[in-house]
mmCIF file of C-alpha atoms and ligand atoms in Angstrom:
data_model
loop_
_atom_site.group_PDB
_atom_site.id
_atom_site.type_symbol
_atom_site.label_atom_id
_atom_site.label_comp_id
_atom_site.label_asym_id
_atom_site.label_seq_id
_atom_site.Cartn_x
_atom_site.Cartn_y
_atom_site.Cartn_z
ATOM 1 C CA UNK A 21 -14.662 79.230 11.284
ATOM 2 C CA UNK A 22 -11.558 80.440 13.525
ATOM 3 C CA UNK A 23 -8.916 77.962 13.852
ATOM 4 C CA UNK A 24 -9.158 75.577 16.472
ATOM 5 C CA UNK A 25 -12.900 76.128 16.780
ATOM 6 C CA UNK A 26 -15.123 73.173 17.040
ATOM 7 C CA UNK A 27 -16.683 72.262 13.745
ATOM 8 C CA UNK A 28 -20.265 71.178 14.724
ATOM 9 C CA UNK A 29 -20.692 69.704 11.170
ATOM 10 C CA UNK A 30 -17.585 67.522 11.363
ATOM 11 C CA UNK A 31 -19.876 64.414 11.624
ATOM 12 C CA UNK A 32 -20.578 64.924 7.824
ATOM 13 C CA UNK A 33 -16.692 63.890 7.143
ATOM 14 C CA UNK A 34 -16.990 61.075 9.038
ATOM 15 C CA UNK A 35 -20.389 59.987 7.757
ATOM 16 C CA UNK A 36 -18.729 60.382 4.068
ATOM 17 C CA UNK A 37 -15.894 58.424 5.197
ATOM 18 C CA UNK A 38 -17.905 55.559 6.607
ATOM 19 C CA UNK A 39 -19.899 55.634 3.037
ATOM 20 C CA UNK A 40 -16.589 55.240 1.312
ATOM 21 C CA UNK A 41 -15.462 52.463 3.366
ATOM 22 C CA UNK A 42 -18.654 50.766 2.880
ATOM 23 C CA UNK A 43 -18.843 51.305 -0.882
ATOM 24 C CA UNK A 44 -21.706 53.353 -0.909
ATOM 25 C CA UNK A 45 -20.679 56.674 -1.540
ATOM 26 C CA UNK A 46 -22.154 58.062 -4.979
ATOM 27 C CA UNK A 47 -20.025 60.255 -7.132
ATOM 28 C CA UNK A 48 -21.598 61.715 -10.034
ATOM 29 C CA UNK A 49 -20.768 60.817 -13.787
ATOM 30 C CA UNK A 50 -21.113 64.210 -15.966
ATOM 31 C CA UNK A 51 -22.900 63.910 -19.188
ATOM 32 C CA UNK A 52 -21.614 66.520 -21.834
ATOM 33 C CA UNK A 53 -24.326 67.445 -24.225
ATOM 34 C CA UNK A 54 -27.514 65.512 -24.772
ATOM 35 C CA UNK A 55 -29.092 62.383 -23.534
ATOM 36 C CA UNK A 56 -28.239 60.550 -26.619
ATOM 37 C CA UNK A 57 -28.051 57.022 -27.321
ATOM 38 C CA UNK A 58 -24.266 57.312 -27.447
ATOM 39 C CA UNK A 59 -23.250 60.054 -25.405
ATOM 40 C CA UNK A 60 -20.290 61.982 -24.014
ATOM 41 C CA UNK A 61 -19.870 61.099 -20.576
ATOM 42 C CA UNK A 62 -16.691 62.246 -18.191
ATOM 43 C CA UNK A 63 -14.970 63.251 -21.669
ATOM 44 C CA UNK A 64 -15.459 59.946 -23.011
ATOM 45 C CA UNK A 65 -18.095 58.753 -26.054
ATOM 46 C CA UNK A 66 -20.164 55.814 -24.660
ATOM 47 C CA UNK A 67 -22.787 53.636 -25.839
ATOM 48 C CA UNK A 68 -25.409 54.581 -23.200
ATOM 49 C CA UNK A 69 -27.161 51.777 -21.781
ATOM 50 C CA UNK A 70 -28.235 53.731 -18.432
ATOM 51 C CA UNK A 71 -30.828 56.023 -19.215
ATOM 52 C CA UNK A 72 -34.873 55.869 -18.956
ATOM 53 C CA UNK A 73 -34.768 57.746 -22.312
ATOM 54 C CA UNK A 74 -36.891 54.609 -23.912
ATOM 55 C CA UNK A 75 -37.839 56.268 -27.061
ATOM 56 C CA UNK A 76 -35.387 58.787 -27.594
ATOM 57 C CA UNK A 77 -37.665 61.730 -27.255
ATOM 58 C CA UNK A 78 -35.276 63.793 -25.145
ATOM 59 C CA UNK A 79 -34.005 65.537 -28.331
ATOM 60 C CA UNK A 80 -36.910 64.451 -30.691
ATOM 61 C CA UNK A 81 -37.056 67.871 -32.961
ATOM 62 C CA UNK A 82 -40.816 67.808 -32.581
ATOM 63 C CA UNK A 83 -40.566 67.904 -28.881
ATOM 64 C CA UNK A 84 -38.067 70.396 -28.486
ATOM 65 C CA UNK A 85 -39.938 72.970 -30.959
ATOM 66 C CA UNK A 86 -43.238 72.533 -28.843
ATOM 67 C CA UNK A 87 -41.031 73.438 -25.673
ATOM 68 C CA UNK A 88 -39.607 76.209 -27.234
ATOM 69 C CA UNK A 89 -42.825 77.633 -28.353
ATOM 70 C CA UNK A 90 -44.381 77.088 -24.933
ATOM 71 C CA UNK A 91 -41.772 79.335 -23.505
ATOM 72 C CA UNK A 92 -42.455 82.055 -26.244
ATOM 73 C CA UNK A 93 -46.111 81.979 -25.350
ATOM 74 C CA UNK A 94 -46.136 81.323 -21.676
ATOM 75 C CA UNK A 95 -43.017 82.187 -20.219
ATOM 76 C CA UNK A 96 -40.550 80.115 -18.541
ATOM 77 C CA UNK A 97 -42.180 79.494 -14.896
ATOM 78 C CA UNK A 98 -45.436 79.723 -13.183
ATOM 79 C CA UNK A 99 -44.477 80.938 -9.706
ATOM 80 C CA UNK A 100 -47.413 79.535 -7.935
ATOM 81 C CA UNK A 101 -48.838 76.109 -6.775
ATOM 82 C CA UNK A 102 -51.933 74.805 -8.764
ATOM 83 C CA UNK A 103 -54.447 75.473 -6.235
ATOM 84 C CA UNK A 104 -53.550 79.396 -6.246
ATOM 85 C CA UNK A 105 -52.784 80.517 -9.763
ATOM 86 C CA UNK A 106 -50.181 77.869 -10.714
ATOM 87 C CA UNK A 107 -52.872 76.001 -13.117
ATOM 88 C CA UNK A 108 -52.579 77.166 -16.694
ATOM 89 C CA UNK A 109 -54.865 76.262 -19.524
ATOM 90 C CA UNK A 110 -52.074 74.008 -20.829
ATOM 91 C CA UNK A 111 -51.913 71.957 -17.593
ATOM 92 C CA UNK A 112 -55.519 71.426 -17.838
ATOM 93 C CA UNK A 113 -55.177 69.826 -21.461
ATOM 94 C CA UNK A 114 -52.252 67.939 -20.400
ATOM 95 C CA UNK A 115 -54.436 66.248 -17.801
ATOM 96 C CA UNK A 116 -57.077 65.652 -20.274
ATOM 97 C CA UNK A 117 -55.005 64.080 -22.719
ATOM 98 C CA UNK A 118 -53.406 62.048 -20.067
ATOM 99 C CA UNK A 119 -56.889 60.548 -18.970
ATOM 100 C CA UNK A 120 -57.653 59.782 -22.516
ATOM 101 C CA UNK A 121 -54.098 57.861 -22.897
ATOM 102 C CA UNK A 122 -54.645 55.878 -19.752
ATOM 103 C CA UNK A 123 -58.552 55.118 -20.544
ATOM 104 C CA UNK A 124 -59.744 56.961 -17.299
ATOM 105 C CA UNK A 125 -62.144 59.448 -16.406
ATOM 106 C CA UNK A 126 -59.655 62.095 -15.046
ATOM 107 C CA UNK A 127 -55.653 62.547 -14.324
ATOM 108 C CA UNK A 128 -54.059 65.108 -11.845
ATOM 109 C CA UNK A 129 -50.253 65.788 -12.657
ATOM 110 C CA UNK A 130 -47.447 66.017 -9.785
ATOM 111 C CA UNK A 131 -44.283 67.363 -9.633
ATOM 112 C CA UNK A 132 -42.551 63.889 -10.153
ATOM 113 C CA UNK A 133 -43.307 60.388 -10.167
ATOM 114 C CA UNK A 134 -41.904 60.246 -6.634
ATOM 115 C CA UNK A 135 -44.229 62.992 -5.284
ATOM 116 C CA UNK A 136 -47.216 61.268 -7.169
ATOM 117 C CA UNK A 137 -46.414 57.973 -5.074
ATOM 118 C CA UNK A 138 -46.063 59.839 -1.785
ATOM 119 C CA UNK A 139 -49.053 61.972 -2.208
ATOM 120 C CA UNK A 140 -51.290 58.688 -2.945
ATOM 121 C CA UNK A 141 -50.226 56.860 -0.130
ATOM 122 C CA UNK A 142 -50.567 59.722 2.100
ATOM 123 C CA UNK A 143 -53.917 60.940 1.079
ATOM 124 C CA UNK A 144 -55.491 57.478 0.617
ATOM 125 C CA UNK A 145 -54.253 55.666 3.756
ATOM 126 C CA UNK A 146 -55.227 58.361 6.552
ATOM 127 C CA UNK A 147 -56.223 56.266 9.525
ATOM 128 C CA UNK A 148 -54.765 53.245 11.602
ATOM 129 C CA UNK A 149 -57.907 51.383 10.380
ATOM 130 C CA UNK A 150 -56.524 51.391 6.812
ATOM 131 C CA UNK A 151 -54.161 48.736 5.255
ATOM 132 C CA UNK A 152 -51.583 49.226 2.571
ATOM 133 C CA UNK A 153 -50.197 46.140 0.909
ATOM 134 C CA UNK A 154 -47.180 46.373 -1.021
ATOM 135 C CA UNK A 155 -44.722 44.025 -2.856
ATOM 136 C CA UNK A 156 -41.438 43.986 -1.582
ATOM 137 C CA UNK A 157 -39.637 45.309 -4.773
ATOM 138 C CA UNK A 158 -41.816 48.490 -5.015
ATOM 139 C CA UNK A 159 -40.000 51.474 -5.767
ATOM 140 C CA UNK A 160 -38.743 53.770 -3.078
ATOM 141 C CA UNK A 161 -41.079 56.396 -3.490
ATOM 142 C CA UNK A 162 -43.709 53.716 -2.450
ATOM 143 C CA UNK A 163 -41.927 52.912 0.534
ATOM 144 C CA UNK A 164 -41.626 56.425 1.572
ATOM 145 C CA UNK A 165 -45.156 57.108 0.838
ATOM 146 C CA UNK A 166 -46.086 54.190 3.210
ATOM 147 C CA UNK A 167 -44.134 55.662 5.659
ATOM 148 C CA UNK A 168 -45.963 58.925 5.640
ATOM 149 C CA UNK A 169 -49.318 56.963 5.453
ATOM 150 C CA UNK A 170 -51.264 56.572 8.756
ATOM 151 C CA UNK A 171 -52.289 52.934 7.971
ATOM 152 C CA UNK A 172 -50.988 49.749 8.932
ATOM 153 C CA UNK A 173 -48.639 48.522 6.077
ATOM 154 C CA UNK A 174 -47.554 44.648 5.115
ATOM 155 C CA UNK A 175 -45.352 43.626 2.484
ATOM 156 C CA UNK A 176 -45.608 40.701 0.639
ATOM 157 C CA UNK A 177 -42.729 38.602 -1.061
ATOM 158 C CA UNK A 178 -42.166 39.727 -4.610
ATOM 159 C CA UNK A 179 -45.166 38.897 -6.952
ATOM 160 C CA UNK A 180 -46.089 35.941 -4.368
ATOM 161 C CA UNK A 181 -49.925 35.777 -5.263
ATOM 162 C CA UNK A 182 -50.415 32.898 -2.108
ATOM 163 C CA UNK A 183 -48.656 35.492 0.178
ATOM 164 C CA UNK A 184 -50.764 38.688 -1.264
ATOM 165 C CA UNK A 185 -53.919 36.091 -0.522
ATOM 166 C CA UNK A 186 -52.872 35.127 3.105
ATOM 167 C CA UNK A 187 -52.367 39.203 3.928
ATOM 168 C CA UNK A 188 -55.759 40.034 2.181
ATOM 169 C CA UNK A 189 -57.998 37.306 3.729
ATOM 170 C CA UNK A 190 -56.522 37.705 7.441
ATOM 171 C CA UNK A 191 -58.702 39.156 10.056
ATOM 172 C CA UNK A 192 -56.790 42.328 10.365
ATOM 173 C CA UNK A 193 -57.201 43.289 6.453
ATOM 174 C CA UNK A 194 -60.995 41.827 6.698
ATOM 175 C CA UNK A 195 -61.752 44.453 9.496
ATOM 176 C CA UNK A 196 -59.465 47.377 7.819
ATOM 177 C CA UNK A 197 -61.742 50.407 6.626
ATOM 178 C CA UNK A 198 -59.851 50.354 3.015
ATOM 179 C CA UNK A 199 -57.603 47.991 1.639
ATOM 180 C CA UNK A 200 -55.116 49.267 -1.143
ATOM 181 C CA UNK A 201 -52.683 46.759 -2.862
ATOM 182 C CA UNK A 202 -49.785 48.948 -4.629
ATOM 183 C CA UNK A 203 -47.203 47.408 -7.137
ATOM 184 C CA UNK A 204 -44.966 48.536 -9.629
ATOM 185 C CA UNK A 205 -46.254 47.630 -13.376
ATOM 186 C CA UNK A 206 -42.595 46.811 -14.235
ATOM 187 C CA UNK A 207 -40.081 46.613 -11.548
ATOM 188 C CA UNK A 208 -37.440 48.888 -12.344
ATOM 189 C CA UNK A 209 -34.393 46.568 -11.163
ATOM 190 C CA UNK A 210 -35.263 43.145 -12.577
ATOM 191 C CA UNK A 211 -37.443 44.489 -15.528
ATOM 192 C CA UNK A 212 -40.098 41.828 -14.661
ATOM 193 C CA UNK A 213 -43.873 42.686 -15.160
ATOM 194 C CA UNK A 214 -46.320 42.259 -11.989
ATOM 195 C CA UNK A 215 -49.102 39.435 -12.384
ATOM 196 C CA UNK A 216 -51.494 42.520 -12.652
ATOM 197 C CA UNK A 217 -54.484 40.094 -13.317
ATOM 198 C CA UNK A 218 -54.135 37.924 -10.416
ATOM 199 C CA UNK A 219 -53.631 41.027 -8.266
ATOM 200 C CA UNK A 220 -56.584 42.435 -9.522
ATOM 201 C CA UNK A 221 -58.614 39.201 -9.017
ATOM 202 C CA UNK A 222 -57.477 39.137 -5.639
ATOM 203 C CA UNK A 223 -57.982 42.872 -5.080
ATOM 204 C CA UNK A 224 -61.619 42.318 -6.115
ATOM 205 C CA UNK A 225 -62.312 38.985 -4.263
ATOM 206 C CA UNK A 226 -61.308 40.805 -1.108
ATOM 207 C CA UNK A 227 -62.786 44.397 -1.331
ATOM 208 C CA UNK A 228 -59.664 46.172 -2.089
ATOM 209 C CA UNK A 229 -58.296 48.572 -4.522
ATOM 210 C CA UNK A 230 -55.086 48.542 -6.885
ATOM 211 C CA UNK A 231 -52.610 51.383 -7.507
ATOM 212 C CA UNK A 232 -50.030 50.396 -10.093
ATOM 213 C CA UNK A 233 -47.042 52.162 -10.611
ATOM 214 C CA UNK A 234 -46.349 52.320 -14.512
ATOM 215 C CA UNK A 235 -43.090 54.507 -14.222
ATOM 216 C CA UNK A 236 -41.320 51.774 -16.374
ATOM 217 C CA UNK A 237 -44.360 50.860 -18.654
ATOM 218 C CA UNK A 238 -45.768 54.126 -19.445
ATOM 219 C CA UNK A 239 -44.574 54.865 -23.164
ATOM 220 C CA UNK A 240 -43.305 51.054 -23.368
ATOM 221 C CA UNK A 241 -46.233 48.547 -22.536
ATOM 222 C CA UNK A 242 -49.457 48.264 -23.734
ATOM 223 C CA UNK A 243 -51.619 50.267 -26.392
ATOM 224 C CA UNK A 244 -49.403 53.128 -27.603
ATOM 225 C CA UNK A 245 -47.312 52.760 -24.532
ATOM 226 C CA UNK A 246 -50.513 53.135 -22.288
ATOM 227 C CA UNK A 247 -48.913 50.744 -19.791
ATOM 228 C CA UNK A 248 -49.683 47.209 -17.805
ATOM 229 C CA UNK A 249 -53.480 47.844 -17.249
ATOM 230 C CA UNK A 250 -53.721 48.214 -21.058
ATOM 231 C CA UNK A 251 -51.136 45.380 -21.679
ATOM 232 C CA UNK A 252 -53.190 42.876 -19.625
ATOM 233 C CA UNK A 253 -56.876 44.418 -20.777
ATOM 234 C CA UNK A 254 -57.446 45.687 -17.246
ATOM 235 C CA UNK A 255 -58.234 49.286 -18.005
ATOM 236 C CA UNK A 256 -61.665 49.301 -16.872
ATOM 237 C CA UNK A 257 -60.782 47.356 -13.496
ATOM 238 C CA UNK A 258 -57.534 48.813 -12.170
ATOM 239 C CA UNK A 259 -58.379 51.707 -10.018
ATOM 240 C CA UNK A 260 -55.261 53.576 -9.729
ATOM 241 C CA UNK A 261 -52.953 54.095 -12.533
ATOM 242 C CA UNK A 262 -49.527 56.246 -11.850
ATOM 243 C CA UNK A 263 -47.230 57.141 -14.509
ATOM 244 C CA UNK A 264 -44.316 59.329 -14.836
ATOM 245 C CA UNK A 265 -43.538 62.073 -17.243
ATOM 246 C CA UNK A 266 -39.483 61.834 -16.747
ATOM 247 C CA UNK A 267 -38.676 58.497 -18.443
ATOM 248 C CA UNK A 268 -40.231 57.217 -21.686
ATOM 249 C CA UNK A 269 -42.071 60.923 -21.974
ATOM 250 C CA UNK A 270 -38.708 62.497 -21.721
ATOM 251 C CA UNK A 271 -39.631 65.602 -19.498
ATOM 252 C CA UNK A 272 -40.372 65.565 -15.771
ATOM 253 C CA UNK A 273 -43.211 64.739 -13.474
ATOM 254 C CA UNK A 274 -45.716 62.153 -12.219
ATOM 255 C CA UNK A 275 -49.484 61.607 -12.597
ATOM 256 C CA UNK A 276 -52.247 59.795 -11.163
ATOM 257 C CA UNK A 277 -55.189 58.344 -13.599
ATOM 258 C CA UNK A 278 -58.245 57.098 -12.383
ATOM 259 C CA UNK A 279 -62.073 58.432 -11.725
ATOM 260 C CA UNK A 280 -63.053 61.929 -11.350
ATOM 261 C CA UNK A 281 -63.642 61.405 -7.802
ATOM 262 C CA UNK A 282 -59.778 60.669 -7.112
ATOM 263 C CA UNK A 283 -58.722 63.818 -8.945
ATOM 264 C CA UNK A 284 -61.511 65.900 -6.851
ATOM 265 C CA UNK A 285 -60.399 64.439 -3.765
ATOM 266 C CA UNK A 286 -56.620 64.764 -4.530
ATOM 267 C CA UNK A 287 -56.767 68.466 -5.795
ATOM 268 C CA UNK A 288 -57.964 69.423 -2.204
ATOM 269 C CA UNK A 289 -55.858 67.024 -0.137
ATOM 270 C CA UNK A 290 -52.784 65.930 -1.833
ATOM 271 C CA UNK A 291 -49.965 67.827 0.256
ATOM 272 C CA UNK A 292 -47.460 67.709 -2.438
ATOM 273 C CA UNK A 293 -49.992 69.077 -5.171
ATOM 274 C CA UNK A 294 -50.965 72.028 -2.560
ATOM 275 C CA UNK A 295 -47.688 73.039 -1.210
ATOM 276 C CA UNK A 296 -45.200 72.692 -4.279
ATOM 277 C CA UNK A 297 -45.328 74.750 -7.230
ATOM 278 C CA UNK A 298 -46.601 73.639 -10.513
ATOM 279 C CA UNK A 299 -44.587 72.678 -13.691
ATOM 280 C CA UNK A 300 -42.922 75.240 -16.171
ATOM 281 C CA UNK A 301 -45.194 75.242 -19.183
ATOM 282 C CA UNK A 302 -42.204 74.080 -21.498
ATOM 283 C CA UNK A 303 -42.544 70.885 -19.693
ATOM 284 C CA UNK A 304 -46.064 70.452 -20.193
ATOM 285 C CA UNK A 305 -45.969 71.240 -23.714
ATOM 286 C CA UNK A 306 -42.851 68.689 -24.081
ATOM 287 C CA UNK A 307 -45.375 65.970 -22.634
ATOM 288 C CA UNK A 308 -48.360 66.676 -24.973
ATOM 289 C CA UNK A 309 -45.919 66.537 -27.964
ATOM 290 C CA UNK A 310 -44.816 63.136 -26.844
ATOM 291 C CA UNK A 311 -48.396 62.125 -26.579
ATOM 292 C CA UNK A 312 -49.118 63.300 -30.119
ATOM 293 C CA UNK A 313 -46.081 61.084 -31.497
ATOM 294 C CA UNK A 314 -47.128 58.126 -29.221
ATOM 295 C CA UNK A 315 -50.389 58.244 -30.714
ATOM 296 C CA UNK A 316 -49.390 59.162 -34.361
ATOM 297 C CA UNK A 317 -46.081 57.013 -34.820
ATOM 298 C CA UNK A 318 -45.985 53.679 -33.585
ATOM 299 C CA UNK A 319 -42.510 52.942 -34.817
ATOM 300 C CA UNK A 320 -40.796 54.337 -31.797
ATOM 301 C CA UNK A 321 -42.152 51.766 -29.394
ATOM 302 C CA UNK A 322 -41.565 48.949 -32.165
ATOM 303 C CA UNK A 323 -37.931 49.845 -32.639
ATOM 304 C CA UNK A 324 -37.209 49.799 -29.023
ATOM 305 C CA UNK A 325 -38.655 46.430 -28.391
ATOM 306 C CA UNK A 326 -36.770 45.088 -31.368
ATOM 307 C CA UNK A 327 -33.526 46.687 -29.834
ATOM 308 C CA UNK A 328 -34.345 45.202 -26.635
ATOM 309 C CA UNK A 329 -34.892 41.747 -27.753
ATOM 310 C CA UNK A 330 -31.844 41.951 -30.054
ATOM 311 C CA UNK A 331 -29.693 42.961 -27.056
ATOM 312 C CA UNK A 332 -31.125 40.407 -24.566
ATOM 313 C CA UNK A 333 -30.634 37.548 -27.279
ATOM 314 C CA UNK A 334 -27.103 39.019 -27.824
ATOM 315 C CA UNK A 335 -26.310 38.813 -24.096
ATOM 316 C CA UNK A 336 -27.611 35.311 -23.886
ATOM 317 C CA UNK A 337 -25.598 33.860 -26.810
ATOM 318 C CA UNK A 338 -22.754 35.199 -24.944
ATOM 319 C CA UNK A 339 -23.553 33.123 -21.851
ATOM 320 C CA UNK A 340 -24.911 35.828 -19.738
ATOM 321 C CA UNK A 341 -27.532 35.728 -16.980
ATOM 322 C CA UNK A 342 -30.407 38.105 -17.789
ATOM 323 C CA UNK A 343 -32.629 37.250 -14.917
ATOM 324 C CA UNK A 344 -36.275 37.700 -14.795
ATOM 325 C CA UNK A 345 -36.126 40.368 -17.640
ATOM 326 C CA UNK A 346 -39.315 40.728 -19.748
ATOM 327 C CA UNK A 347 -38.950 44.277 -20.848
ATOM 328 C CA UNK A 348 -36.267 46.801 -21.934
ATOM 329 C CA UNK A 349 -34.874 46.925 -18.574
ATOM 330 C CA UNK A 350 -32.193 43.901 -18.743
ATOM 331 C CA UNK A 351 -30.100 42.823 -15.848
ATOM 332 C CA UNK A 352 -26.709 41.237 -16.290
ATOM 333 C CA UNK A 353 -26.142 39.231 -13.085
ATOM 334 C CA UNK A 354 -22.808 39.122 -11.279
ATOM 335 C CA UNK A 355 -23.421 38.195 -7.872
ATOM 336 C CA UNK A 356 -20.922 40.310 -6.056
ATOM 337 C CA UNK A 357 -20.876 44.228 -5.540
ATOM 338 C CA UNK A 358 -16.967 44.904 -5.938
ATOM 339 C CA UNK A 359 -16.845 42.466 -9.171
ATOM 340 C CA UNK A 360 -19.908 44.452 -10.562
ATOM 341 C CA UNK A 361 -18.436 47.488 -10.102
ATOM 342 C CA UNK A 362 -15.311 46.455 -11.767
ATOM 343 C CA UNK A 363 -17.366 44.979 -14.711
ATOM 344 C CA UNK A 364 -18.913 48.506 -15.184
ATOM 345 C CA UNK A 365 -15.688 50.525 -14.654
ATOM 346 C CA UNK A 366 -14.033 48.223 -17.585
ATOM 347 C CA UNK A 367 -16.942 48.575 -19.943
ATOM 348 C CA UNK A 368 -16.875 52.235 -19.508
ATOM 349 C CA UNK A 369 -13.135 52.399 -20.558
ATOM 350 C CA UNK A 370 -14.357 49.998 -23.646
ATOM 351 C CA UNK A 371 -16.639 52.716 -24.468
ATOM 352 C CA UNK A 372 -19.930 51.369 -23.093
ATOM 353 C CA UNK A 373 -21.768 52.769 -20.009
ATOM 354 C CA UNK A 374 -23.704 50.137 -17.785
ATOM 355 C CA UNK A 375 -24.720 51.133 -14.400
ATOM 356 C CA UNK A 376 -23.390 48.444 -11.429
ATOM 357 C CA UNK A 377 -26.281 47.556 -9.009
ATOM 358 C CA UNK A 378 -24.816 46.554 -5.507
ATOM 359 C CA UNK A 379 -26.118 45.398 -2.109
ATOM 360 C CA UNK A 380 -28.296 47.275 -0.410
ATOM 361 C CA UNK A 381 -30.189 48.433 -3.654
ATOM 362 C CA UNK A 382 -30.627 44.535 -4.431
ATOM 363 C CA UNK A 383 -29.780 41.699 -2.212
ATOM 364 C CA UNK A 384 -26.768 39.842 -1.455
ATOM 365 C CA UNK A 385 -26.003 37.591 -4.425
ATOM 366 C CA UNK A 386 -28.204 39.449 -7.022
ATOM 367 C CA UNK A 387 -25.823 42.274 -7.466
ATOM 368 C CA UNK A 388 -25.609 43.298 -11.212
ATOM 369 C CA UNK A 389 -25.240 45.558 -14.189
ATOM 370 C CA UNK A 390 -28.702 47.164 -14.924
ATOM 371 C CA UNK A 391 -29.163 47.918 -18.960
ATOM 372 C CA UNK A 392 -31.830 49.744 -20.957
ATOM 373 C CA UNK A 393 -31.729 50.173 -24.552
ATOM 374 C CA UNK A 394 -33.292 52.602 -26.313
ATOM 375 C CA UNK A 395 -35.280 53.086 -29.510
ATOM 376 C CA UNK A 396 -32.750 55.494 -30.567
ATOM 377 C CA UNK A 397 -29.779 52.705 -30.713
ATOM 378 C CA UNK A 398 -28.839 51.225 -33.894
ATOM 379 C CA UNK A 399 -27.659 47.498 -34.227
ATOM 380 C CA UNK A 400 -24.141 48.873 -34.743
ATOM 381 C CA UNK A 401 -24.337 50.643 -31.046
ATOM 382 C CA UNK A 402 -25.618 47.445 -29.740
ATOM 383 C CA UNK A 403 -22.989 45.255 -31.743
ATOM 384 C CA UNK A 404 -20.302 47.528 -30.123
ATOM 385 C CA UNK A 405 -21.641 46.709 -26.488
ATOM 386 C CA UNK A 406 -21.912 43.108 -27.117
ATOM 387 C CA UNK A 407 -18.561 43.213 -28.177
ATOM 388 C CA UNK A 408 -17.360 44.973 -24.922
ATOM 389 C CA UNK A 409 -19.544 42.753 -22.928
ATOM 390 C CA UNK A 410 -17.728 39.744 -24.296
ATOM 391 C CA UNK A 411 -14.510 40.873 -23.895
ATOM 392 C CA UNK A 412 -14.785 42.315 -20.363
ATOM 393 C CA UNK A 413 -16.957 39.341 -19.230
ATOM 394 C CA UNK A 414 -14.423 36.936 -20.025
ATOM 395 C CA UNK A 415 -11.727 39.298 -18.685
ATOM 396 C CA UNK A 416 -13.514 38.787 -15.219
ATOM 397 C CA UNK A 417 -14.600 35.331 -15.578
ATOM 398 C CA UNK A 418 -18.336 35.886 -15.606
ATOM 399 C CA UNK A 419 -18.857 34.091 -19.020
HETATM 400 C C1 LIG B 519 -38.326 56.486 -11.574
HETATM 401 C C2 LIG B 519 -39.387 55.507 -10.808
HETATM 402 C C3 LIG B 519 -40.262 56.810 -10.027
HETATM 403 C C4 LIG B 519 -40.195 58.098 -9.860
HETATM 404 O O1 LIG B 519 -40.496 58.666 -10.774
HETATM 405 P P1 LIG B 519 -39.962 60.319 -11.241
HETATM 406 O O2 LIG B 519 -40.592 61.073 -12.389
HETATM 407 O O3 LIG B 519 -38.298 60.181 -11.367
HETATM 408 O O4 LIG B 519 -39.871 60.752 -9.635
HETATM 409 C C5 LIG B 519 -41.524 56.154 -9.244
HETATM 410 N N1 LIG B 519 -41.747 55.015 -9.626
HETATM 411 C C6 LIG B 519 -40.936 53.880 -9.981
HETATM 412 C C7 LIG B 519 -41.112 52.428 -10.221
HETATM 413 C C8 LIG B 519 -39.697 54.394 -10.826
HETATM 414 O O5 LIG B 519 -38.930 53.791 -11.359
#
């Protein structure tokens, strides 16, 4: 660009400055090496309480070997969408296994959990006579899926079953063509579990169907980590189960599990499925190896919960407020964005990485640190973390 010429893109500098001023600018921390329970981040060794690598499978030897073997057999990519020539036998095998894992007739894999939620909302809610009913704390991908849906949308206050019944029993809902209730199974910021039995009962009563997003429950809750419907004994009733392959399963991707007709319909209509290419076979092989381990080695999930309970008990004993957490996602409530950021920064200096979550990701007064322990942490790692929390918590007047 010549000197003095008008920079048509200068609005971006102004936008970035505004983000900086509002404390909403995100800069990236760089992981040097694997996604380990104790990792090197920006040159510093830290106890890693930030990743969704619940079962420490990202570096499991059997999983790595499966991914390498798939590259030797199939190559590195598919260079096609599923509906043209991008469906390999290994993709089909994974979908059969995922259906078995979730206890459903069929499943279908998408590029990510995000794409899966968008695909489902968009493909199932196709008319202004349909109604999508969603918990206010549902994941951003469900919100965006709702924006692409052609249906009306109603949001109910978090886990408020009276409010959900009021929506489902309203004249508008009763005359809708289809009613879909969508909820996270485990909520990603608070670590609380959706009241799925009550949601399913209300849905049944008012002729609605339920879609549960188990991104944080798959590999964590239920039989062998099958998710919240399994946890509550609702596998035969919950119509649509969403899972991710990006968190406990340690690869990348998302999937829906449900009826064969649901899969058949989505194969022909879901836009992210039809217009975006399929997973590299190494990713698919990773997922298959993880399913093998989930079915044969229950010790990983057991250790995850032991670690989570140990860490949560330690935080509470120090006087921290861990909010509504019922799962390994454990918030440490702070109540102020800049204080939460300071807390996170000081912990990092003390060798512990826990993410600050501020407004608007969570409501005003609900600012916090968000922690997730993994099955790979030792009690020694957790003691290191608790010591740092005690020190910095006192320093900042939080405990
Ligand atoms: C992480 C997450 C997703 C997105 O999953 P990806 O596979 O990372 O795209 C969807 N829903 C919830 C509740 C999540 O926490």
